[in-house]
PDB file of C-alpha atoms in Angstrom:
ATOM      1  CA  UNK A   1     -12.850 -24.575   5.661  1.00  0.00           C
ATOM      2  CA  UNK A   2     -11.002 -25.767   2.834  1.00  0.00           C
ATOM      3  CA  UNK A   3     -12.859 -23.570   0.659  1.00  0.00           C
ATOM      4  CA  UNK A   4     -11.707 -20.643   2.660  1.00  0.00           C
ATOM      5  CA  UNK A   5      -7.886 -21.463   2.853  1.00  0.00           C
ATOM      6  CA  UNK A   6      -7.996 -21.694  -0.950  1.00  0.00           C
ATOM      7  CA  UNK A   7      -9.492 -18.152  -1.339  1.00  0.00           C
ATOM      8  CA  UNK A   8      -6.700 -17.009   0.981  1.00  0.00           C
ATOM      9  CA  UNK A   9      -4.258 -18.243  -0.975  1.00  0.00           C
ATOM     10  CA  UNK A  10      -5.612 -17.059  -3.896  1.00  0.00           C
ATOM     11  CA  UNK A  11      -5.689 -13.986  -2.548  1.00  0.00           C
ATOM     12  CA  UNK A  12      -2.146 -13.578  -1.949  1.00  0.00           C
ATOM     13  CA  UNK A  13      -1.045 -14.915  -4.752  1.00  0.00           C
ATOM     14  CA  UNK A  14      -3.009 -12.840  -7.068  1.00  0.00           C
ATOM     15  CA  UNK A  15      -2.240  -9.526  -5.167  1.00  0.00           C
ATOM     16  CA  UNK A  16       1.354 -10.220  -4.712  1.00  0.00           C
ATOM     17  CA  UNK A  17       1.236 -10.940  -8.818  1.00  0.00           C
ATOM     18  CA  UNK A  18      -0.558  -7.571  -9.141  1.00  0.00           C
ATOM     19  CA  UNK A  19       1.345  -5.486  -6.818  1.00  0.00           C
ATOM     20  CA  UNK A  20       4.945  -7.112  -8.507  1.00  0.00           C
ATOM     21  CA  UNK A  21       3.394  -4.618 -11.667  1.00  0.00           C
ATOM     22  CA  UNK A  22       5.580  -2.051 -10.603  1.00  0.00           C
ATOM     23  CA  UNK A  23       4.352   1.311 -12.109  1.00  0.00           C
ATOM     24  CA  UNK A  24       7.402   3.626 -12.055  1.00  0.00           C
ATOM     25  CA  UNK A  25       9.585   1.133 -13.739  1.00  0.00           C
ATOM     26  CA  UNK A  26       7.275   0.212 -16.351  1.00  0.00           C
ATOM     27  CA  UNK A  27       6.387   3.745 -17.253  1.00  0.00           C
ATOM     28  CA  UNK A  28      10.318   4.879 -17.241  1.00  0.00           C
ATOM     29  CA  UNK A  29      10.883   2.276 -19.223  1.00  0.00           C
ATOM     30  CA  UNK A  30       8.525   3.003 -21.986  1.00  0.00           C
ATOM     31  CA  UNK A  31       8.535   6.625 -21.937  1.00  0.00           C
ATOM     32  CA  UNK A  32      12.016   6.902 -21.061  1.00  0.00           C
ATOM     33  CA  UNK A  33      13.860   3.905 -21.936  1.00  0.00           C
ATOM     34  CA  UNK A  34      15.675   3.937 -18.774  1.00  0.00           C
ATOM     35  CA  UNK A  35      15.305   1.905 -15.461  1.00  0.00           C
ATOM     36  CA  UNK A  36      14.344   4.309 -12.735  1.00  0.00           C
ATOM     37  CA  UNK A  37      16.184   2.072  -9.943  1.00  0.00           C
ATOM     38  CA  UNK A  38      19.452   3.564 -11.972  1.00  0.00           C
ATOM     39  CA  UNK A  39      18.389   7.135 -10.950  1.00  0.00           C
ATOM     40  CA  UNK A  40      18.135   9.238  -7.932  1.00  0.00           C
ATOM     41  CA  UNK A  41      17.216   7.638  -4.945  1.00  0.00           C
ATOM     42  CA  UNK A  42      17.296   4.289  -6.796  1.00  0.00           C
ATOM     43  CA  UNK A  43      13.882   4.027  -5.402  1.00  0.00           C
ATOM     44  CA  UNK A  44      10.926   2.183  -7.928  1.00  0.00           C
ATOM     45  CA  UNK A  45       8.282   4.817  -6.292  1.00  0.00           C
ATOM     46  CA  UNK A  46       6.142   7.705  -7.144  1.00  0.00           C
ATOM     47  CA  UNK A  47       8.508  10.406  -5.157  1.00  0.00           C
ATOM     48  CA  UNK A  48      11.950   9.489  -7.368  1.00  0.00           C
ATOM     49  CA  UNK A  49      10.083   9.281 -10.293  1.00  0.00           C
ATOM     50  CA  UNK A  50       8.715  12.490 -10.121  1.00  0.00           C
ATOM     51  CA  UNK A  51      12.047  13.835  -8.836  1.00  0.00           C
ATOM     52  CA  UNK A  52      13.876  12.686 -11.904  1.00  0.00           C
ATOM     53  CA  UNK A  53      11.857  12.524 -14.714  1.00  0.00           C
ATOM     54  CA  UNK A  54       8.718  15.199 -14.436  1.00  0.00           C
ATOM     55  CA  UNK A  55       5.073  15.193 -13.515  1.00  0.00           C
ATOM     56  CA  UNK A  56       3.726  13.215 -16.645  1.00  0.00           C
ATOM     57  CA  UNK A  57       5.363   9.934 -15.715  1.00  0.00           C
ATOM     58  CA  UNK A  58       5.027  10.528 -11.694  1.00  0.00           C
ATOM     59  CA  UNK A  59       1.511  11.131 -12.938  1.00  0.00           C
ATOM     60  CA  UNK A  60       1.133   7.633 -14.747  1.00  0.00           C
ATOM     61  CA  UNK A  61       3.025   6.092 -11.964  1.00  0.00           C
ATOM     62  CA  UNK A  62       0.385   7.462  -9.434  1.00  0.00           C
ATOM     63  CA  UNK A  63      -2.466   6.009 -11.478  1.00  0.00           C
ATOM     64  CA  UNK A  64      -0.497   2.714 -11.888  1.00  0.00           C
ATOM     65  CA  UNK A  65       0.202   1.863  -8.265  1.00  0.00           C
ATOM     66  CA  UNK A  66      -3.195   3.400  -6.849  1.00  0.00           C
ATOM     67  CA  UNK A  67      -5.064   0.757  -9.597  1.00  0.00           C
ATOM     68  CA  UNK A  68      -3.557  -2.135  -9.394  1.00  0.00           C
ATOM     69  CA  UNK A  69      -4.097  -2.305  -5.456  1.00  0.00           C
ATOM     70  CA  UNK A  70      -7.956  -1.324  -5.975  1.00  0.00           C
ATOM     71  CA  UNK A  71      -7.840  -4.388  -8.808  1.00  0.00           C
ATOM     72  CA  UNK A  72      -6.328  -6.596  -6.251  1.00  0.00           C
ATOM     73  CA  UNK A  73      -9.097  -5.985  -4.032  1.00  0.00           C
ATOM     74  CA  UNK A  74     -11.543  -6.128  -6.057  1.00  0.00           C
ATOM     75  CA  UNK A  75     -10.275  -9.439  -7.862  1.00  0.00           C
ATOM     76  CA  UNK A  76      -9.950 -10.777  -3.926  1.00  0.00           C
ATOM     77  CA  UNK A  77     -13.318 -10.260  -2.791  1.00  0.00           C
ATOM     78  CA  UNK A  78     -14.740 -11.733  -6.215  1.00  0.00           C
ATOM     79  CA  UNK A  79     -12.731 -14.983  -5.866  1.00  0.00           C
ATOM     80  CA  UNK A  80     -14.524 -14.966  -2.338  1.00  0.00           C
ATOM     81  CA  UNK A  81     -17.714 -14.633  -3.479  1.00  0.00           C
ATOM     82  CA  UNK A  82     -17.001 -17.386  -6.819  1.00  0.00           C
ATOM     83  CA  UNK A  83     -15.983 -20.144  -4.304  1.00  0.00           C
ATOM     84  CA  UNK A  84     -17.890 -19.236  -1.117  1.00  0.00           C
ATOM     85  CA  UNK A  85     -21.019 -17.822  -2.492  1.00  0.00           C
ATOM     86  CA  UNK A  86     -22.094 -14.554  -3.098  1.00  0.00           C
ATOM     87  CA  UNK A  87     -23.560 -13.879   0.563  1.00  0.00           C
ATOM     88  CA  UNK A  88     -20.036 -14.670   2.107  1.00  0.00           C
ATOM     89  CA  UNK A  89     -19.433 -11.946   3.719  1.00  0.00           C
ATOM     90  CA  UNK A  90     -23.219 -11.253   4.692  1.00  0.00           C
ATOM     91  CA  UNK A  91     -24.362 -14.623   5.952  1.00  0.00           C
ATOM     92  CA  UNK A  92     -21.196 -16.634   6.833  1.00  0.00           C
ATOM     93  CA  UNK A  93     -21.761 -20.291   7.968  1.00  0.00           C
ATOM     94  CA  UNK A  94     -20.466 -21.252  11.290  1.00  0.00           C
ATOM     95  CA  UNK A  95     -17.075 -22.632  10.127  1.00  0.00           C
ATOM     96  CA  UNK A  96     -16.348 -19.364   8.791  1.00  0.00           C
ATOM     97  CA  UNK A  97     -14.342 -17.346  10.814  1.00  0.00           C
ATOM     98  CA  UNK A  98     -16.363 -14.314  12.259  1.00  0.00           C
ATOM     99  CA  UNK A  99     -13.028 -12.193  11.951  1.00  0.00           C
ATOM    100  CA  UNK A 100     -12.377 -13.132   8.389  1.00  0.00           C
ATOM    101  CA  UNK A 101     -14.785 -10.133   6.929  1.00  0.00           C
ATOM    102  CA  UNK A 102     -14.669  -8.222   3.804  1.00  0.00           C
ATOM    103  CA  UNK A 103     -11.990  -5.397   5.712  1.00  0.00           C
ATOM    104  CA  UNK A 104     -10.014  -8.268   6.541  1.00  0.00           C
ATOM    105  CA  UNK A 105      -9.613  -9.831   2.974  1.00  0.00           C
ATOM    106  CA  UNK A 106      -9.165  -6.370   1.968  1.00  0.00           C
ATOM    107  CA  UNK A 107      -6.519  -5.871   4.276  1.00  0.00           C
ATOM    108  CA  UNK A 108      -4.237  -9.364   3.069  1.00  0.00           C
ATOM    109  CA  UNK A 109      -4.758  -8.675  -0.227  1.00  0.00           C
ATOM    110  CA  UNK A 110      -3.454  -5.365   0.406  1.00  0.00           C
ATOM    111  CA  UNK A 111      -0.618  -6.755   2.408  1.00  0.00           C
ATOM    112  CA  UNK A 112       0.553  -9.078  -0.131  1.00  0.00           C
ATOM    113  CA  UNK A 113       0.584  -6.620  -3.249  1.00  0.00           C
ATOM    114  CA  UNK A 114       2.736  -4.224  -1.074  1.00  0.00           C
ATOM    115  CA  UNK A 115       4.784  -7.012  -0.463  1.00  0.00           C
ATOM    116  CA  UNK A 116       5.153  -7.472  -4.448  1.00  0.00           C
ATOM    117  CA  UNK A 117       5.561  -3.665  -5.149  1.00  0.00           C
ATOM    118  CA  UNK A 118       8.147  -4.142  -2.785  1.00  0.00           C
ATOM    119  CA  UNK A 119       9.882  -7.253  -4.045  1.00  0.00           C
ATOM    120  CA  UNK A 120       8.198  -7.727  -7.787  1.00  0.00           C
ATOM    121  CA  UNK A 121       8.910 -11.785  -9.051  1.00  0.00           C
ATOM    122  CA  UNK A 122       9.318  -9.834 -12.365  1.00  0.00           C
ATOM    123  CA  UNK A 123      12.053  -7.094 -11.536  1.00  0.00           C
ATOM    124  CA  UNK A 124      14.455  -9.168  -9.494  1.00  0.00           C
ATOM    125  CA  UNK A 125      12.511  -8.968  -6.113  1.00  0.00           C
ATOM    126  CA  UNK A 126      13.583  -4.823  -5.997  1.00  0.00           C
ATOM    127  CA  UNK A 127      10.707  -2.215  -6.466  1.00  0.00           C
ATOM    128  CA  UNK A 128       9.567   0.588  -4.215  1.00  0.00           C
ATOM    129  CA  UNK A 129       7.817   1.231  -1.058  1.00  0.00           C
ATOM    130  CA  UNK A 130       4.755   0.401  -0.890  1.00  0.00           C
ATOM    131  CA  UNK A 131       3.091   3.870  -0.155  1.00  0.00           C
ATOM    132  CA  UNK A 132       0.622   3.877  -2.622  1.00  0.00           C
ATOM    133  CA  UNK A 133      -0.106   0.785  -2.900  1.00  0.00           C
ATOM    134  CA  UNK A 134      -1.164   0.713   1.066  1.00  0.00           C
ATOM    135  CA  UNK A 135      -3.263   3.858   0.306  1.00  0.00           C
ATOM    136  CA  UNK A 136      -5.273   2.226  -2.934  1.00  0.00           C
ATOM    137  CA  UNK A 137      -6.703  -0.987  -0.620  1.00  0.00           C
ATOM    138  CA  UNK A 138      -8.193   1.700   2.060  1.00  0.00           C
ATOM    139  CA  UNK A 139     -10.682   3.297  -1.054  1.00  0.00           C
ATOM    140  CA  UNK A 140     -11.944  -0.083  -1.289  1.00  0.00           C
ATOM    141  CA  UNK A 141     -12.412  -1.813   1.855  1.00  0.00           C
ATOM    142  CA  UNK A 142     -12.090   1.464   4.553  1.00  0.00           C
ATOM    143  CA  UNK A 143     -12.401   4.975   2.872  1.00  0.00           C
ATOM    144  CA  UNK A 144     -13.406   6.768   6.001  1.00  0.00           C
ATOM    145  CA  UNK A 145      -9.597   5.892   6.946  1.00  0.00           C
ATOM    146  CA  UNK A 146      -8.700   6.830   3.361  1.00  0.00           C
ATOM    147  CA  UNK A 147     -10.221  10.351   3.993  1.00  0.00           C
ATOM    148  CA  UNK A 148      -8.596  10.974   6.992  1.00  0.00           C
ATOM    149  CA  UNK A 149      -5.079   9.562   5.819  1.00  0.00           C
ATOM    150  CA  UNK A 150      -4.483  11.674   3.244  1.00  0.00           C
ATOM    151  CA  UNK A 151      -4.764  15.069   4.334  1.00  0.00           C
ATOM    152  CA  UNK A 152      -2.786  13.712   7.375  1.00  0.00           C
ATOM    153  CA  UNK A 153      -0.093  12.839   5.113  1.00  0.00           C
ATOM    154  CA  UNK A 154      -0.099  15.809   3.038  1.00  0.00           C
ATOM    155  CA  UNK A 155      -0.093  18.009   6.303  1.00  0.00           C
ATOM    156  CA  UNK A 156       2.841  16.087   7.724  1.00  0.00           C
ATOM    157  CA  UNK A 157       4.692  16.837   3.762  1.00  0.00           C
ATOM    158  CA  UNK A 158       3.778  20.358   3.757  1.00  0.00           C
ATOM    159  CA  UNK A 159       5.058  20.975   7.509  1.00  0.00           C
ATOM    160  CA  UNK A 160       8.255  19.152   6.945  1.00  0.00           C
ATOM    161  CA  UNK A 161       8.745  18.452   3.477  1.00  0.00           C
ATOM    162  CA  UNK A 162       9.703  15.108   3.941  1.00  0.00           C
ATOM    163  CA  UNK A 163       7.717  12.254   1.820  1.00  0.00           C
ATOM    164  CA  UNK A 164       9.731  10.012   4.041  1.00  0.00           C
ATOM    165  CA  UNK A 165       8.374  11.799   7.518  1.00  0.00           C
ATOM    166  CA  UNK A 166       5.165  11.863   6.385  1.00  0.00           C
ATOM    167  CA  UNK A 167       5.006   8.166   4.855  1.00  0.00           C
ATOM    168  CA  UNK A 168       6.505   6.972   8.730  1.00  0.00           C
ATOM    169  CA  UNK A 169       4.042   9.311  10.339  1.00  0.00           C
ATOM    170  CA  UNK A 170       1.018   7.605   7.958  1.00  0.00           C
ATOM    171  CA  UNK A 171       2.134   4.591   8.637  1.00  0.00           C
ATOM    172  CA  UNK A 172       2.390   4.632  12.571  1.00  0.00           C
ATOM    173  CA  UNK A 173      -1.367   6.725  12.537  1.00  0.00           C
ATOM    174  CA  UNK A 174      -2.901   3.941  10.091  1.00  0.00           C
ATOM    175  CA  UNK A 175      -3.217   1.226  13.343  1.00  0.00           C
ATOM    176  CA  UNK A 176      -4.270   4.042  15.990  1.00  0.00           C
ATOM    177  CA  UNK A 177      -7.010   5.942  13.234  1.00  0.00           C
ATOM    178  CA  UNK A 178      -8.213   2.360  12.172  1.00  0.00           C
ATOM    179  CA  UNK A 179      -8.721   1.623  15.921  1.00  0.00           C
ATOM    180  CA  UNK A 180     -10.567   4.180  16.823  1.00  0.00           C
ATOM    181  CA  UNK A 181     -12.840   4.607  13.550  1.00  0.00           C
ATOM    182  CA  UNK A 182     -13.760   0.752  13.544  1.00  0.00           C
ATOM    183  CA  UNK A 183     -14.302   0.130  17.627  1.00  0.00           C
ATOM    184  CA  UNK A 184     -15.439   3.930  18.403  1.00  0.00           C
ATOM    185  CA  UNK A 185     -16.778   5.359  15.569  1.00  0.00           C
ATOM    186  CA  UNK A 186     -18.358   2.229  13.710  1.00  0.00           C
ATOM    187  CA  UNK A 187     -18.953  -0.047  17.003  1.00  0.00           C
ATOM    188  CA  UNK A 188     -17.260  -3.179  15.461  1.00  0.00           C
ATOM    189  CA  UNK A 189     -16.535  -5.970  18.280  1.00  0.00           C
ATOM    190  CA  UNK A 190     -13.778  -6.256  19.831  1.00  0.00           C
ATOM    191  CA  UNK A 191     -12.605  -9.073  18.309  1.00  0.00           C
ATOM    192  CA  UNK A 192     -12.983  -7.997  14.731  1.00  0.00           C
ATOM    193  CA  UNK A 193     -11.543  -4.590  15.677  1.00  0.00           C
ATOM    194  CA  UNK A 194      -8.609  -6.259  17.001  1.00  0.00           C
ATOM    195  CA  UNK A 195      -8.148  -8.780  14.032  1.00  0.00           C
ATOM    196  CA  UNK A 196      -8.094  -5.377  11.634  1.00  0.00           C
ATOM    197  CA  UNK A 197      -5.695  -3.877  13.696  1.00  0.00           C
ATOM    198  CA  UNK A 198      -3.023  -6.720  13.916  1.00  0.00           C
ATOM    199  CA  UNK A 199      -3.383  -6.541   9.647  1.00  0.00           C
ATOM    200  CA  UNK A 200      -3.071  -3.096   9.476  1.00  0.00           C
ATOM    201  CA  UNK A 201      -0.318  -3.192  11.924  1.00  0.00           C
ATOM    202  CA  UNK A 202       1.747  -6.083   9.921  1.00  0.00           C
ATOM    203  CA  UNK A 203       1.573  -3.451   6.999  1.00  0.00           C
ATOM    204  CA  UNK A 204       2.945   0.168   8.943  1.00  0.00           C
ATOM    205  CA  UNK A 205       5.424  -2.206  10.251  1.00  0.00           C
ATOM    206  CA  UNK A 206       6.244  -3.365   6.372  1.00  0.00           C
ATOM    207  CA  UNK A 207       5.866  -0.017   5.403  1.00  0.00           C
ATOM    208  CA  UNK A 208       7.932   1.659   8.280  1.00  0.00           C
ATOM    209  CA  UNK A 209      10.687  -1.032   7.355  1.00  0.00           C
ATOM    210  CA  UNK A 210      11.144   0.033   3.858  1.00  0.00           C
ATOM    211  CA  UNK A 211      12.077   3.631   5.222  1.00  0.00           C
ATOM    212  CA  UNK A 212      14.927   2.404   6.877  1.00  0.00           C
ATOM    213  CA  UNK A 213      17.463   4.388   4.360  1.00  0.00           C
ATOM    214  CA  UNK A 214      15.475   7.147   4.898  1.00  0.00           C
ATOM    215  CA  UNK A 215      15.478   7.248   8.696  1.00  0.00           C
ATOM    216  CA  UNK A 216      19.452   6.991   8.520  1.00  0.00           C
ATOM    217  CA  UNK A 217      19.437   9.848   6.211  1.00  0.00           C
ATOM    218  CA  UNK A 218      17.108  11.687   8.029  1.00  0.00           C
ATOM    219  CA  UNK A 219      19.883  11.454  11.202  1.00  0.00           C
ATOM    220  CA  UNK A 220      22.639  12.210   9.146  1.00  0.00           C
ATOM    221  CA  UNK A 221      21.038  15.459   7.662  1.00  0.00           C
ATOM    222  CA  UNK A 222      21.283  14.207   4.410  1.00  0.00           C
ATOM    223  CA  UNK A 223      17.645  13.343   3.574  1.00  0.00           C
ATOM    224  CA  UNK A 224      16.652  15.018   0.535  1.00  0.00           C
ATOM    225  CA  UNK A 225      13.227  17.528   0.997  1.00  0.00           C
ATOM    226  CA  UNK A 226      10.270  17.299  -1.679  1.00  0.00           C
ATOM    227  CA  UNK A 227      10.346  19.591  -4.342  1.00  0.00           C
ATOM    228  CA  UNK A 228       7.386  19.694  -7.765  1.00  0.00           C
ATOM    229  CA  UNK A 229      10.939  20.907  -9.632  1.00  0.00           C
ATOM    230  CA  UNK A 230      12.285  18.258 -12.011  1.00  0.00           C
ATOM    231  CA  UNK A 231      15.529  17.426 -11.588  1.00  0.00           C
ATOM    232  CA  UNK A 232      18.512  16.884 -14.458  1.00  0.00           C
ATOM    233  CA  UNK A 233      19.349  13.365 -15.314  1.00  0.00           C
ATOM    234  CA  UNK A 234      22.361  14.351 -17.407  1.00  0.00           C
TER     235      UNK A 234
END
C-alpha cells in the first residue's frame, strides 16, 4: 500500500508541475513579449489568446496545453508501472484497490494539472481554465469520450457562439457521457463506474467553477461571442 500512496503522490505532483506550464503565457511572452493576463479577458487560455494576438500563437497555445496533459498521463502511468510493476494495472495484488485502474490514474493526474493550469506555482498561482487541459487526459486514458466531447462542444460553439456555453455545457455532459459509455456501453462494474464518475465529476465541477466570470457576464449580456477575427491590442 505504501507503494501505491507514493505513486499517487507522485502523480499529483508531477501533473500539477506540468499543467503549472502554462502555454498561452509562455508563447505571448516569447513571440510577443507581452503577458497575455494584461490583455482581453485577462484570461491565460486558448480563447483570449487567439482573440488578441492571431491564430499562430492560439495555435502554439493549443499544442502546448493539449501536450503537456497527454505527458502528464503518460509520465503517471509510467511511475505506476516503475514502482508497482509493469502488470499493475493488469494483475493487481489484493491490497490494490480494484477501483484504482489505469482511467482512474488518468483521471487524478488529469485533475491535478488542471489544477496547475489553473493556479501555475510559476506564474503567481493565476493561469487559465483548464479546458484543454481536461480534453488532452481523455485521448489517453478514455478517447471514446474524447470523440464524443468534441463535436459536442463545437456544436454547442457553433449554435451559440459562446466558448464559455459550450465549455459549461462540456463540462456538465463529461460525468453523464462517461457514465453511460463506461457502465452501458463498456460494462465496467458498478463500483469502478462509480469511482470514474466521482473523478470526472470533481473536474466539471473545477472546470464549471472557473466560468464563474463568465456566467455573470453571460446574465448581464455582456459576454463576449467567439469570433476567428483578431482583435487590436493598440
Amino acid at each position: 500500500m505504501l507503494k501505491v500512496i507514493i505513486c499517487i503522490l507522485l502523480t499529483m505532483i508531477i501533473s500539477y508541475l506540468l499543467g503549472s506550464c502554462n502555454s498561452s503565457i509562455i508563447v505571448v511572452r516569447l513571440l510577443k513579449h507581452e503577458d497575455i493576463r494584461e490583455h482581453g479577458s485577462k484570461n491565460a487560455g486558448l480563447t483570449n489568446t487567439l482573440r488578441c494576438y492571431g491564430k499562430l500563437p492560439a495555435l502554439l497555445t493549443l499544442i502546448g496545453d493539449f501536450a503537456k496533459g497527454i505527458v502528464a498521463v503518460l509520465i503517471s502511468l509510467l511511475v505506476f508501472k516503475l514502482i508497482i510493476g509493469e502488470n499493475c494495472f493488469t494483475s493487481p495484488a489484493e491490497w490494490y484497490p480494484e477501483v484504482l485502474d489505469k482511467q482512474s490514474v488518468g483521471y487524478i493526474s488529469g485533475i491535478f494539472s488542471i489544477l496547475g493550469h489553473i493556479f501555475p506555482i510559476y506564474y503567481g498561482f493565476k493561469g487559465g481554465k483548464g479546458i484543454l487541459v481536461s480534453c488532452s487526459i481523455l485521448i489517453v486514458i478514455d478517447p471514446m469520450t474524447f470523440v464524443i466531447i468534441i463535436p459536442f462542444f463545437a456544436l454547442v460553439l457553433f449554435i451559440t457562439r459562446y466558448v464559455s456555453v459550450a465549455s459549461i455545457s462540456a463540462a456538465v455532459f463529461y460525468p453523464i457521457l462517461t457514465f453511460i459509455l463506461h457502465y452501458f456501453a463498456e460494462g465496467e462494474p458498478m463500483n469502478i463506474c462509480v469511482a470514474h464518475v466521482i473523478l470526472v465529476t470533481c473536474t466539471s465541477v473545477l472546470l464549471i467553477y472557473m466560468h464563474k466570470a463568465n456566467i455573470q457576464r453571460l446574465r448581464n449580456g455582456t459576454e463576449n461571442k467567439f469570433s476567428f477575427k483578431k482583435k487590436s491590442t493598440d
